[in-house]
mmCIF file of C-alpha atoms in Angstrom:
data_model
loop_
_atom_site.group_PDB
_atom_site.id
_atom_site.type_symbol
_atom_site.label_atom_id
_atom_site.label_comp_id
_atom_site.label_asym_id
_atom_site.label_seq_id
_atom_site.Cartn_x
_atom_site.Cartn_y
_atom_site.Cartn_z
ATOM 1 C CA MET A 69 -6.337 26.217 -31.077
ATOM 2 C CA LEU A 70 -8.426 23.154 -30.280
ATOM 3 C CA ARG A 71 -6.006 22.352 -27.444
ATOM 4 C CA THR A 72 -6.902 25.595 -25.643
ATOM 5 C CA PRO A 73 -10.358 25.613 -24.016
ATOM 6 C CA GLY A 74 -12.479 28.696 -24.606
ATOM 7 C CA ALA A 75 -15.296 30.377 -26.514
ATOM 8 C CA HIS A 76 -13.348 30.135 -29.790
ATOM 9 C CA LEU A 77 -13.722 26.343 -30.070
ATOM 10 C CA GLU A 78 -17.024 26.331 -31.944
ATOM 11 C CA GLU A 79 -15.773 28.793 -34.562
ATOM 12 C CA THR A 80 -12.485 26.892 -34.895
ATOM 13 C CA ARG A 81 -14.316 23.646 -35.610
ATOM 14 C CA ALA A 82 -16.531 25.405 -38.148
ATOM 15 C CA LEU A 83 -13.471 26.764 -39.959
ATOM 16 C CA LEU A 84 -11.863 23.324 -39.963
ATOM 17 C CA SER A 85 -15.043 21.896 -41.439
ATOM 18 C CA GLN A 86 -14.918 24.484 -44.242
ATOM 19 C CA LEU A 87 -11.366 23.350 -44.972
ATOM 20 C CA GLY A 88 -12.600 19.796 -45.407
ATOM 21 C CA ILE A 89 -11.346 18.490 -42.055
ATOM 22 C CA ALA A 90 -13.977 16.340 -40.402
ATOM 23 C CA GLU A 91 -14.894 17.482 -36.924
ATOM 24 C CA GLU A 92 -14.482 14.044 -35.454
ATOM 25 C CA ASP A 93 -10.942 13.840 -36.837
ATOM 26 C CA ALA A 94 -10.019 17.230 -35.359
ATOM 27 C CA SER A 95 -11.587 16.908 -31.968
ATOM 28 C CA GLY A 96 -12.204 13.210 -31.411
ATOM 29 C CA GLU A 97 -15.108 12.252 -29.157
ATOM 30 C CA GLU A 98 -17.811 14.885 -28.880
ATOM 31 C CA LEU A 99 -18.097 16.716 -25.583
ATOM 32 C CA PRO A 100 -21.314 15.824 -23.766
ATOM 33 C CA ASN A 101 -23.920 18.527 -23.297
ATOM 34 C CA VAL A 102 -23.637 18.677 -19.506
ATOM 35 C CA LYS A 103 -26.432 20.400 -17.611
ATOM 36 C CA SER A 104 -24.978 20.638 -14.108
ATOM 37 C CA PHE A 105 -21.756 20.981 -12.174
ATOM 38 C CA SER A 106 -21.815 17.334 -11.063
ATOM 39 C CA GLU A 107 -22.376 16.097 -14.639
ATOM 40 C CA ALA A 108 -19.454 18.164 -15.880
ATOM 41 C CA VAL A 109 -17.102 16.886 -13.181
ATOM 42 C CA ALA A 110 -18.174 13.261 -13.747
ATOM 43 C CA ALA A 111 -17.537 13.573 -17.498
ATOM 44 C CA ALA A 112 -14.153 15.216 -16.827
ATOM 45 C CA GLU A 113 -13.133 12.461 -14.417
ATOM 46 C CA GLU A 114 -14.103 9.805 -16.975
ATOM 47 C CA ARG A 115 -11.697 11.342 -19.493
ATOM 48 C CA LEU A 116 -8.986 11.851 -16.894
ATOM 49 C CA ASN A 117 -9.187 8.211 -15.775
ATOM 50 C CA ARG A 118 -9.084 7.087 -19.396
ATOM 51 C CA SER A 119 -5.979 9.191 -20.023
ATOM 52 C CA GLU A 120 -4.276 7.747 -16.933
ATOM 53 C CA THR A 121 -4.916 4.192 -18.142
ATOM 54 C CA ALA A 122 -3.699 5.114 -21.618
ATOM 55 C CA THR A 123 -0.528 6.619 -20.124
ATOM 56 C CA ILE A 124 0.341 3.248 -18.585
ATOM 57 C CA GLU A 125 -0.258 1.575 -21.959
ATOM 58 C CA LEU A 126 1.872 4.276 -23.572
ATOM 59 C CA GLN A 127 4.828 3.267 -21.417
ATOM 60 C CA THR A 128 4.373 -0.347 -22.506
ATOM 61 C CA LEU A 129 4.497 0.751 -26.150
ATOM 62 C CA THR A 130 7.562 2.912 -25.443
ATOM 63 C CA ASP A 131 9.360 -0.065 -23.916
ATOM 64 C CA ARG A 132 8.384 -2.231 -26.896
ATOM 65 C CA GLN A 133 9.749 0.400 -29.285
ATOM 66 C CA GLN A 134 13.197 -0.109 -27.737
ATOM 67 C CA ASP A 135 13.131 -3.836 -28.459
ATOM 68 C CA ALA A 136 16.148 -4.530 -30.695
ATOM 69 C CA SER A 137 14.513 -7.635 -32.150
ATOM 70 C CA LEU A 138 11.742 -5.665 -33.887
ATOM 71 C CA THR A 139 11.781 -5.458 -37.651
ATOM 72 C CA GLU A 140 11.590 -2.058 -39.364
ATOM 73 C CA GLU A 141 7.960 -2.704 -40.238
ATOM 74 C CA GLU A 142 7.140 -3.581 -36.635
ATOM 75 C CA LYS A 143 8.938 -0.455 -35.397
ATOM 76 C CA LYS A 144 6.853 1.697 -37.750
ATOM 77 C CA GLU A 145 3.704 0.053 -36.472
ATOM 78 C CA VAL A 146 4.636 0.634 -32.824
ATOM 79 C CA THR A 147 5.573 4.260 -33.581
ATOM 80 C CA ALA A 148 2.194 4.806 -35.214
ATOM 81 C CA GLN A 149 0.482 3.297 -32.161
ATOM 82 C CA LEU A 150 2.495 5.578 -29.871
ATOM 83 C CA THR A 151 1.471 8.646 -31.840
ATOM 84 C CA ALA A 152 -2.196 7.650 -31.823
ATOM 85 C CA GLN A 153 -2.079 6.869 -28.098
ATOM 86 C CA GLN A 154 -0.455 10.198 -27.219
ATOM 87 C CA THR A 155 -2.988 12.052 -29.380
ATOM 88 C CA GLN A 156 -5.834 10.342 -27.534
ATOM 89 C CA ILE A 157 -4.287 11.148 -24.146
ATOM 90 C CA ASP A 158 -3.901 14.826 -25.059
ATOM 91 C CA ARG A 159 -7.449 14.939 -26.395
ATOM 92 C CA ASP A 160 -8.918 13.403 -23.251
ATOM 93 C CA ARG A 161 -6.987 15.800 -21.024
ATOM 94 C CA GLU A 162 -7.999 18.831 -23.089
ATOM 95 C CA GLN A 163 -11.646 17.806 -23.010
ATOM 96 C CA ALA A 164 -11.441 17.165 -19.259
ATOM 97 C CA ILE A 165 -10.093 20.705 -18.763
ATOM 98 C CA GLU A 166 -12.889 22.168 -20.886
ATOM 99 C CA LEU A 167 -15.523 20.175 -18.990
ATOM 100 C CA LEU A 168 -14.205 21.299 -15.609
ATOM 101 C CA GLN A 169 -14.265 24.930 -16.727
ATOM 102 C CA THR A 170 -17.843 24.423 -17.899
ATOM 103 C CA GLY A 171 -18.626 22.879 -14.531
ATOM 104 C CA PHE A 172 -17.366 25.968 -12.702
ATOM 105 C CA ARG A 173 -19.799 28.096 -14.706
ATOM 106 C CA LEU A 174 -22.633 25.726 -13.746
ATOM 107 C CA PHE A 175 -21.800 25.620 -10.026
ATOM 108 C CA GLN A 176 -24.787 26.436 -7.813
ATOM 109 C CA ALA A 177 -25.151 27.218 -4.106
ATOM 110 C CA GLU A 178 -26.560 23.738 -3.430
ATOM 111 C CA ASP A 179 -23.535 21.997 -4.978
ATOM 112 C CA SER A 180 -20.878 20.557 -2.667
ATOM 113 C CA ARG A 181 -18.008 22.835 -1.711
ATOM 114 C CA ALA A 182 -15.822 19.765 -1.182
ATOM 115 C CA ASP A 183 -16.573 18.664 -4.750
ATOM 116 C CA LEU A 184 -15.654 22.154 -5.943
ATOM 117 C CA THR A 185 -12.283 21.915 -4.209
ATOM 118 C CA HIS A 186 -11.773 18.450 -5.691
ATOM 119 C CA SER A 187 -12.565 19.706 -9.184
ATOM 120 C CA ARG A 188 -10.051 22.529 -8.781
ATOM 121 C CA PHE A 189 -7.440 19.952 -7.803
ATOM 122 C CA LEU A 190 -8.282 17.951 -10.936
ATOM 123 C CA LEU A 191 -7.926 21.088 -13.062
ATOM 124 C CA ALA A 192 -4.537 21.961 -11.552
ATOM 125 C CA TYR A 193 -3.358 18.371 -12.077
ATOM 126 C CA LEU A 194 -4.466 18.360 -15.722
ATOM 127 C CA LEU A 195 -2.868 21.736 -16.411
ATOM 128 C CA LEU A 196 0.441 20.458 -15.042
ATOM 129 C CA LYS A 197 0.158 17.307 -17.158
ATOM 130 C CA GLN A 198 -0.463 19.467 -20.231
ATOM 131 C CA HIS A 199 2.769 21.412 -19.581
ATOM 132 C CA ARG A 200 1.039 24.611 -18.439
ATOM 133 C CA PRO A 201 2.912 25.194 -15.146
ATOM 134 C CA TRP A 202 1.894 28.830 -14.645
ATOM 135 C CA ASP A 203 -1.799 27.951 -14.940
ATOM 136 C CA ALA A 204 -1.313 24.947 -12.646
ATOM 137 C CA ILE A 205 0.415 27.169 -10.043
ATOM 138 C CA VAL A 206 -2.396 29.736 -10.068
ATOM 139 C CA VAL A 207 -5.163 27.143 -9.607
ATOM 140 C CA GLY A 208 -3.168 24.964 -7.204
ATOM 141 C CA GLU A 209 -2.007 27.757 -4.903
ATOM 142 C CA PHE A 210 -5.448 29.407 -4.816
ATOM 143 C CA THR A 211 -7.038 26.110 -3.794
ATOM 144 C CA ALA A 212 -4.335 25.279 -1.244
ATOM 145 C CA ARG A 213 -4.833 28.652 0.403
ATOM 146 C CA SER A 214 -8.634 28.329 0.238
ATOM 147 C CA ASP A 215 -8.635 24.991 2.068
ATOM 148 C CA PRO A 216 -5.905 25.234 4.747
ATOM 149 C CA GLY A 217 -5.080 22.179 6.795
ATOM 150 C CA SER A 218 -7.062 19.731 4.649
ATOM 151 C CA GLU A 219 -5.765 16.740 2.708
ATOM 152 C CA GLN A 220 -7.176 18.157 -0.513
ATOM 153 C CA GLY A 221 -5.482 21.489 0.106
ATOM 154 C CA LEU A 222 -2.174 19.688 0.621
ATOM 155 C CA ARG A 223 -2.623 17.775 -2.640
ATOM 156 C CA CYS A 224 -3.130 21.087 -4.423
ATOM 157 C CA ALA A 225 0.021 22.392 -2.758
ATOM 158 C CA ALA A 226 1.912 19.436 -4.222
ATOM 159 C CA ILE A 227 0.655 20.351 -7.712
ATOM 160 C CA THR A 228 1.765 23.942 -7.139
ATOM 161 C CA LEU A 229 5.248 22.784 -6.177
ATOM 162 C CA GLY A 230 5.333 20.627 -9.299
ATOM 163 C CA GLY A 231 4.632 23.722 -11.382
ATOM 164 C CA TYR A 232 7.411 25.681 -9.700
ATOM 165 C CA GLY A 233 9.756 22.732 -10.171
ATOM 166 C CA ASP A 234 9.023 22.556 -13.907
ATOM 167 C CA LEU A 235 9.700 26.278 -14.291
ATOM 168 C CA LEU A 236 12.875 26.325 -12.197
ATOM 169 C CA ARG A 237 14.378 23.574 -14.354
ATOM 170 C CA THR A 238 13.910 25.565 -17.553
ATOM 171 C CA VAL A 239 14.277 29.306 -16.819
ATOM 172 C CA GLY A 240 17.399 31.481 -16.732
ATOM 173 C CA GLU A 241 19.129 32.919 -13.674
ATOM 174 C CA GLU A 242 17.140 36.174 -13.619
ATOM 175 C CA GLN A 243 13.815 34.366 -13.776
ATOM 176 C CA GLN A 244 15.008 31.956 -11.086
ATOM 177 C CA THR A 245 15.388 34.937 -8.759
ATOM 178 C CA GLN A 246 11.815 36.025 -9.544
ATOM 179 C CA LEU A 247 10.495 32.514 -9.015
ATOM 180 C CA THR A 248 12.341 32.241 -5.711
ATOM 181 C CA ALA A 249 10.624 35.435 -4.537
ATOM 182 C CA ALA A 250 7.252 34.003 -5.605
ATOM 183 C CA LEU A 251 7.874 30.579 -4.072
ATOM 184 C CA LYS A 252 9.091 31.844 -0.684
ATOM 185 C CA PRO A 253 5.735 33.068 0.759
ATOM 186 C CA PHE A 254 4.036 29.893 -0.431
ATOM 187 C CA ALA A 255 6.735 27.732 1.170
ATOM 188 C CA MET A 256 6.260 29.662 4.425
ATOM 189 C CA TYR A 257 2.502 29.092 4.180
ATOM 190 C CA LEU A 258 3.057 25.356 3.727
ATOM 191 C CA SER A 259 5.486 25.236 6.635
ATOM 192 C CA ASP A 260 2.985 27.024 8.900
ATOM 193 C CA THR A 261 -0.121 25.139 7.719
ATOM 194 C CA TRP A 262 1.221 21.605 7.202
ATOM 195 C CA PRO A 263 4.487 21.697 9.240
ATOM 196 C CA ALA A 264 5.000 17.914 9.274
ATOM 197 C CA SER A 265 4.309 17.359 5.576
ATOM 198 C CA GLU A 266 6.820 16.257 2.966
ATOM 199 C CA GLU A 267 5.488 19.045 0.731
ATOM 200 C CA ALA A 268 6.454 21.736 3.253
ATOM 201 C CA ALA A 269 9.917 20.218 3.668
ATOM 202 C CA ALA A 270 10.362 19.956 -0.111
ATOM 203 C CA ALA A 271 9.346 23.581 -0.694
ATOM 204 C CA THR A 272 11.651 24.878 2.033
ATOM 205 C CA ALA A 273 14.479 22.633 0.838
ATOM 206 C CA ALA A 274 14.111 24.019 -2.685
ATOM 207 C CA LEU A 275 14.400 27.551 -1.335
ATOM 208 C CA VAL A 276 17.481 26.650 0.701
ATOM 209 C CA GLN A 277 19.164 25.263 -2.417
ATOM 210 C CA LEU A 278 18.225 28.349 -4.458
ATOM 211 C CA HIS A 279 19.617 30.680 -1.775
ATOM 212 C CA LEU A 280 22.794 28.598 -1.598
ATOM 213 C CA LYS A 281 23.180 28.804 -5.355
ATOM 214 C CA ALA A 282 22.834 32.584 -5.152
ATOM 215 C CA GLY A 283 25.383 32.789 -2.323
ATOM 216 C CA GLN A 284 22.759 33.975 0.185
ATOM 217 C CA TRP A 285 24.029 32.008 3.201
ATOM 218 C CA GLU A 286 22.042 33.779 5.917
ATOM 219 C CA GLN A 287 18.713 33.296 4.132
ATOM 220 C CA ALA A 288 19.526 29.630 3.555
ATOM 221 C CA GLN A 289 20.372 29.097 7.223
ATOM 222 C CA ALA A 290 17.218 30.868 8.423
ATOM 223 C CA LEU A 291 15.038 28.650 6.241
ATOM 224 C CA LEU A 292 16.931 25.554 7.290
ATOM 225 C CA LYS A 293 15.659 26.005 10.854
ATOM 226 C CA ARG A 294 12.137 25.286 9.579
ATOM 227 C CA ILE A 295 13.073 21.772 8.427
ATOM 228 C CA PRO A 296 13.268 19.104 11.176
ATOM 229 C CA VAL A 297 16.764 17.683 11.652
ATOM 230 C CA GLU A 298 15.436 14.117 11.701
ATOM 231 C CA SER A 299 13.827 14.366 8.245
ATOM 232 C CA SER A 300 15.784 12.999 5.276
ATOM 233 C CA SER A 301 15.728 16.358 3.503
ATOM 234 C CA GLY A 302 16.715 18.165 6.703
ATOM 235 C CA THR A 303 19.764 15.944 7.219
ATOM 236 C CA ALA A 304 20.946 16.230 3.623
ATOM 237 C CA LEU A 305 20.463 19.987 3.542
ATOM 238 C CA ARG A 306 22.345 20.560 6.786
ATOM 239 C CA ARG A 307 25.220 18.550 5.375
ATOM 240 C CA ASP A 308 25.164 20.577 2.126
ATOM 241 C CA VAL A 309 24.948 23.937 3.870
ATOM 242 C CA GLY A 310 27.620 22.894 6.378
ATOM 243 C CA LEU A 311 30.003 21.878 3.589
ATOM 244 C CA THR A 312 29.313 25.096 1.724
ATOM 245 C CA LEU A 313 29.969 27.223 4.812
ATOM 246 C CA TYR A 314 33.162 25.316 5.607
ATOM 247 C CA SER A 315 34.360 25.845 2.052
ATOM 248 C CA GLN A 316 33.598 29.542 2.465
ATOM 249 C CA TYR A 317 35.590 29.547 5.728
ATOM 250 C CA LEU A 318 38.621 28.002 3.992
ATOM 251 C CA GLN A 319 38.469 30.598 1.212
ATOM 252 C CA GLN A 320 38.086 33.530 3.603
ATOM 253 C CA ARG A 321 41.013 32.309 5.730
ATOM 254 C CA ARG A 322 43.370 32.943 2.830
ATOM 255 C CA LEU A 323 42.259 36.555 2.402
ATOM 256 C CA PRO A 324 44.288 39.429 3.876
ATOM 257 C CA ASP A 325 42.747 41.559 6.636
ATOM 258 C CA VAL A 326 39.953 39.072 7.241
ATOM 259 C CA ASP A 327 37.663 39.666 10.209
ATOM 260 C CA ASP A 328 38.804 36.947 12.605
ATOM 261 C CA GLN A 329 35.539 36.887 14.579
ATOM 262 C CA LYS A 330 33.467 36.555 11.422
ATOM 263 C CA LEU A 331 35.806 33.816 10.211
ATOM 264 C CA GLN A 332 35.420 31.829 13.434
ATOM 265 C CA ASP A 333 31.625 32.292 13.379
ATOM 266 C CA THR A 334 31.473 30.819 9.881
ATOM 267 C CA ARG A 335 33.599 27.864 10.968
ATOM 268 C CA SER A 336 31.480 27.245 14.061
ATOM 269 C CA GLN A 337 28.236 27.376 12.077
ATOM 270 C CA ALA A 338 29.618 24.928 9.506
ATOM 271 C CA ILE A 339 30.784 22.467 12.162
ATOM 272 C CA GLU A 340 27.464 22.680 14.041
ATOM 273 C CA LEU A 341 25.486 21.886 10.883
ATOM 274 C CA LEU A 342 27.754 19.003 9.939
ATOM 275 C CA LEU A 343 27.517 17.559 13.456
ATOM 276 C CA ASN A 344 23.710 17.841 13.392
ATOM 277 C CA ALA A 345 23.630 16.037 10.053
ATOM 278 C CA SER A 346 25.961 13.249 11.216
ATOM 279 C CA GLU A 347 24.029 12.714 14.466
ATOM 280 C CA ALA A 348 20.778 12.324 12.539
ATOM 281 C CA LEU A 349 22.178 9.547 10.319
#
């Protein structure tokens, strides 16, 4: 419960104290009593930066754990350090989230709107890091749509795509269809707002692949037109779609009573895509 920010935290800590669990052991460093939006964001950034540094150190410990020359005692020591490091990282991220949410409640008319957008980006980033993709998508997409055309808005769009990517790797086929429907309007927004960005290309490419997987060739081809041929993702996707269409042409050719015009159209589309991909290499 301590990992989820909210009004229940004070009561949770009180209950833990009654059970004989020291508050400092349960929650680590005390949260500062921030009085303003800027103080809250500064305190959140301090914890975020600390967690980023600790994450680099965590990788060093992980690499050391794989060292075959370590004794059993040394391995136990490194494992204990890894656990403590990860606990500290999680704690710093959780506190940073709580501080940012406090900062939103303290936001005043005289506070900077740019700083507000930045703090929303930080929140979306932290939520994604804490394996809360749905929450990261909500905050990231809202901010990207609230700040169209800006660098900060694009960074929030990248977080949103990260959330969709995490979900698409773990959900079943039915939920993939739902996620595709949710991702499509956002991908179109990215393509219209930041047409030359890697984020827009990545979002559209993901949709193309999802439509291909579902056998929706026309939708995949329509989306493909939004990705420049000269981009790396555009070249690879045209090759993939072209190969898929040509495979479909070969299968259809063996069927009885096949529509010859439709068959030739499929072949022509496949060859055109493959030629476009080869010319861009």
